[in-house]
Amino acid sequence: AQSVTQLDSQVPVFEEAPVELRCNYSSSVSVYLFWYVQYPNQGLQLLLKYLSGSTLVKGINGFEAEFNKSQTSFHLRKPSVHISDTAEYFCAVSDRGALTFGSGTRLQVQP
Amino acid sequence: DADVTQTPRNRITKTGKRIMLECSQTKGHDRMYWYRQDPGLGLQLIYYSFDVKDINKGEISDGYSVSRQAQAKFSLSLESAIPNQTALYFCATSGTGGTGELFFGEGSRLTVL
């Protein structure tokens, strides 16, 4: 069975500051990893994904994530956040079946 | 038009009523899913279907049933709704490539009084 842990339920940050949202996973097999973003009152959209290859993955809106197999982590980073990045972020893992999601991290960007 | 369409978008009902949430997709994907979102719990898988003749229970299937009427249609039913089924429900699809990447509908907000 696979599981995902998002260590922070809320992350407040000031505009233009860097941010890291943490994600750890557990799985007995090779996995695919994803970050999704949910803006207020909207559905989820894909931010980025790791399938194979380079462990540093770049996504939309300036976000990137690094796959670390030894630490079973897939942390999401952005060097400078904007007010418009305020949203909930979900990490997810797949072993080629259905996705398993973490509990989410609410990013609150303050002016 | 959205690739994954959910109806209704909002529904208020009473305890004991039967409710059906419908999902249709134009992405041509074989795989379809129903997830439930509750604050602080993320998304939990209710049911999923890898093709028209394949239905699988997810982690929280009790109290729910599904029907895969066609490749493009996957409906979720609550036979007798209860207040703790108040939540935001998402339908999603994925291709048969096997990566698991999901494409979501905009959600159906259900309130059970």
XYZ file of C-alpha atoms in Angstrom:
224
model
C 0.000 0.000 0.000
C 1.135 3.526 -0.682
C 0.674 6.638 1.423
C 1.535 10.313 1.286
C 2.336 12.655 4.166
C 2.249 16.415 3.807
C 3.925 17.655 6.926
C 2.455 21.163 7.010
C -1.265 21.831 6.897
C -0.747 25.593 6.482
C 2.217 27.642 5.322
C 2.009 31.439 5.675
C 4.589 33.379 3.685
C 5.141 36.957 2.584
C 4.979 37.926 -1.061
C 8.295 37.546 -2.942
C 9.690 35.195 -0.284
C 10.760 31.630 -1.144
C 8.610 28.699 -0.100
C 8.956 24.939 0.290
C 5.994 22.593 0.731
C 7.043 19.224 2.052
C 5.851 15.816 0.879
C 6.976 12.355 1.906
C 5.640 9.119 0.492
C 5.819 5.430 1.215
C 5.490 2.699 -1.361
C 6.885 -0.755 -1.888
C 7.266 -0.270 -5.629
C 8.449 2.358 -8.051
C 6.108 5.298 -8.124
C 5.032 8.278 -10.092
C 4.711 11.527 -8.115
C 2.520 14.548 -8.669
C 1.698 17.958 -7.247
C -1.759 19.382 -7.867
C -3.020 22.867 -7.036
C -6.551 23.862 -6.075
C -7.427 27.555 -6.231
C -10.400 28.740 -4.137
C -13.707 27.341 -5.404
C -12.080 25.462 -8.245
C -11.124 21.914 -9.153
C -7.601 20.500 -9.100
C -5.069 21.110 -11.827
C -1.700 19.510 -12.381
C 1.270 21.582 -11.266
C 4.044 19.113 -12.124
C 4.864 15.420 -12.233
C 7.803 13.055 -11.866
C 7.649 9.933 -13.988
C 11.324 9.111 -14.542
C 14.622 10.714 -15.527
C 15.869 13.954 -14.005
C 15.024 14.234 -10.343
C 14.421 17.990 -10.626
C 11.058 18.633 -12.218
C 9.811 22.014 -13.368
C 6.134 22.844 -13.501
C 3.794 25.691 -14.245
C 3.856 29.110 -12.572
C 7.540 28.874 -11.615
C 7.209 25.878 -9.299
C 9.676 23.004 -9.183
C 10.052 19.817 -7.171
C 12.875 17.429 -6.454
C 12.453 13.667 -6.242
C 14.681 12.163 -3.547
C 14.419 8.391 -3.588
C 16.620 7.796 -0.541
C 14.525 10.155 1.587
C 11.260 9.207 -0.155
C 10.472 12.872 -0.568
C 9.096 15.103 -3.296
C 9.205 18.649 -1.905
C 7.716 21.537 -3.878
C 9.581 24.854 -4.096
C 9.209 28.317 -5.536
C 11.940 30.973 -5.186
C 9.553 33.951 -5.049
C 5.818 33.637 -4.413
C 3.008 35.920 -5.539
C -0.347 36.694 -3.993
C -1.911 34.658 -6.784
C -0.150 31.515 -5.505
C -2.525 31.428 -2.546
C -4.165 28.012 -2.894
C -4.183 24.503 -1.527
C -1.489 22.156 -2.783
C -1.773 18.388 -2.877
C 0.995 15.857 -3.264
C -0.005 12.504 -4.784
C 1.601 9.149 -5.574
C 0.704 6.450 -8.059
C 2.004 2.911 -8.468
C 0.265 2.811 -11.858
C -3.153 2.435 -10.303
C -5.301 5.101 -8.722
C -3.639 8.158 -7.190
C -3.268 8.431 -3.425
C -3.327 12.015 -2.151
C -1.859 13.727 0.861
C -4.023 15.825 3.161
C -3.005 19.082 1.490
C -1.050 22.204 2.408
C -2.736 25.580 2.358
C -0.303 28.230 1.115
C -1.253 31.705 2.325
C 0.706 34.484 0.649
C 0.547 37.766 2.520
C 1.383 41.215 1.101
C -16.540 23.207 -22.811
C -14.876 21.310 -19.976
C -13.305 17.940 -20.757
C -14.740 16.443 -17.550
C -18.231 17.618 -16.642
C -19.993 17.002 -13.354
C -23.680 17.508 -12.615
C -25.107 18.874 -10.444
C -22.485 21.374 -9.269
C -24.353 22.010 -6.037
C -27.029 19.974 -4.307
C -28.760 20.236 -0.949
C -30.747 17.210 0.165
C -32.201 15.611 3.268
C -31.140 12.590 5.255
C -32.414 9.346 3.723
C -32.802 10.659 0.174
C -31.194 8.939 -2.817
C -28.743 11.121 -4.694
C -26.930 10.600 -7.970
C -23.918 12.593 -9.115
C -23.090 12.286 -12.784
C -19.829 12.609 -14.647
C -19.164 12.674 -18.368
C -15.900 13.138 -20.235
C -14.772 13.972 -23.739
C -11.098 13.052 -23.248
C -11.542 9.512 -24.594
C -10.018 8.061 -21.430
C -10.826 4.550 -20.278
C -10.195 5.167 -16.583
C -12.589 7.125 -14.377
C -12.620 7.857 -10.670
C -14.727 9.354 -7.903
C -12.989 11.142 -5.037
C -14.364 12.875 -1.980
C -12.726 15.982 -0.482
C -13.119 16.985 3.155
C -11.216 19.847 4.818
C -7.946 18.591 6.298
C -8.308 15.121 4.825
C -7.316 15.724 1.245
C -8.962 13.577 -1.407
C -10.120 10.062 -0.650
C -10.890 7.520 -3.362
C -14.446 6.201 -3.362
C -14.610 4.043 -6.522
C -12.701 3.696 -9.743
C -13.216 2.008 -13.091
C -10.503 1.050 -15.575
C -12.988 0.204 -18.331
C -16.726 -0.238 -18.809
C -16.776 -3.745 -17.317
C -14.383 -2.994 -14.468
C -15.470 -1.431 -11.147
C -13.256 -1.286 -8.065
C -13.812 -0.087 -4.524
C -11.606 2.617 -3.146
C -10.722 3.369 0.445
C -14.132 4.776 1.468
C -16.769 2.972 -0.637
C -19.254 2.208 2.176
C -22.544 4.033 1.603
C -21.797 4.648 -2.074
C -22.358 2.803 -5.347
C -21.345 3.538 -8.933
C -22.421 2.775 -12.464
C -20.265 2.935 -15.596
C -22.879 3.419 -18.272
C -20.425 3.947 -21.107
C -16.778 4.762 -21.626
C -17.600 8.441 -21.198
C -20.028 8.247 -18.268
C -19.500 7.305 -14.622
C -22.133 8.075 -11.991
C -21.946 7.980 -8.195
C -24.991 7.190 -6.072
C -25.751 7.662 -2.416
C -28.590 5.232 -1.749
C -29.630 6.837 1.531
C -27.755 10.051 2.189
C -26.514 10.888 5.687
C -25.077 14.179 7.030
C -21.471 12.934 7.199
C -21.590 12.484 3.423
C -21.648 16.265 3.139
C -18.527 16.968 1.092
C -17.091 18.092 -2.219
C -17.049 15.266 -4.757
C -14.699 15.113 -7.714
C -14.804 12.980 -10.813
C -11.523 12.399 -12.615
C -10.204 10.540 -15.646
C -6.872 9.134 -16.743
C -5.512 7.489 -19.839
C -4.316 3.914 -20.128
C -0.660 4.972 -20.215
C -0.501 3.967 -16.594
C 1.150 7.021 -15.036
C -1.921 7.793 -12.981
C -2.089 11.462 -13.993
C -5.628 12.611 -13.360
C -7.824 15.178 -15.095
C -10.491 16.559 -12.792
C -13.982 17.912 -13.126
C -14.908 21.090 -11.270
C -16.556 19.250 -8.401
C -20.040 18.673 -7.016
C -20.775 20.157 -3.618
C -23.262 18.017 -1.713
C -24.933 19.075 1.523
C -27.010 16.542 3.447
C -29.245 18.075 6.101
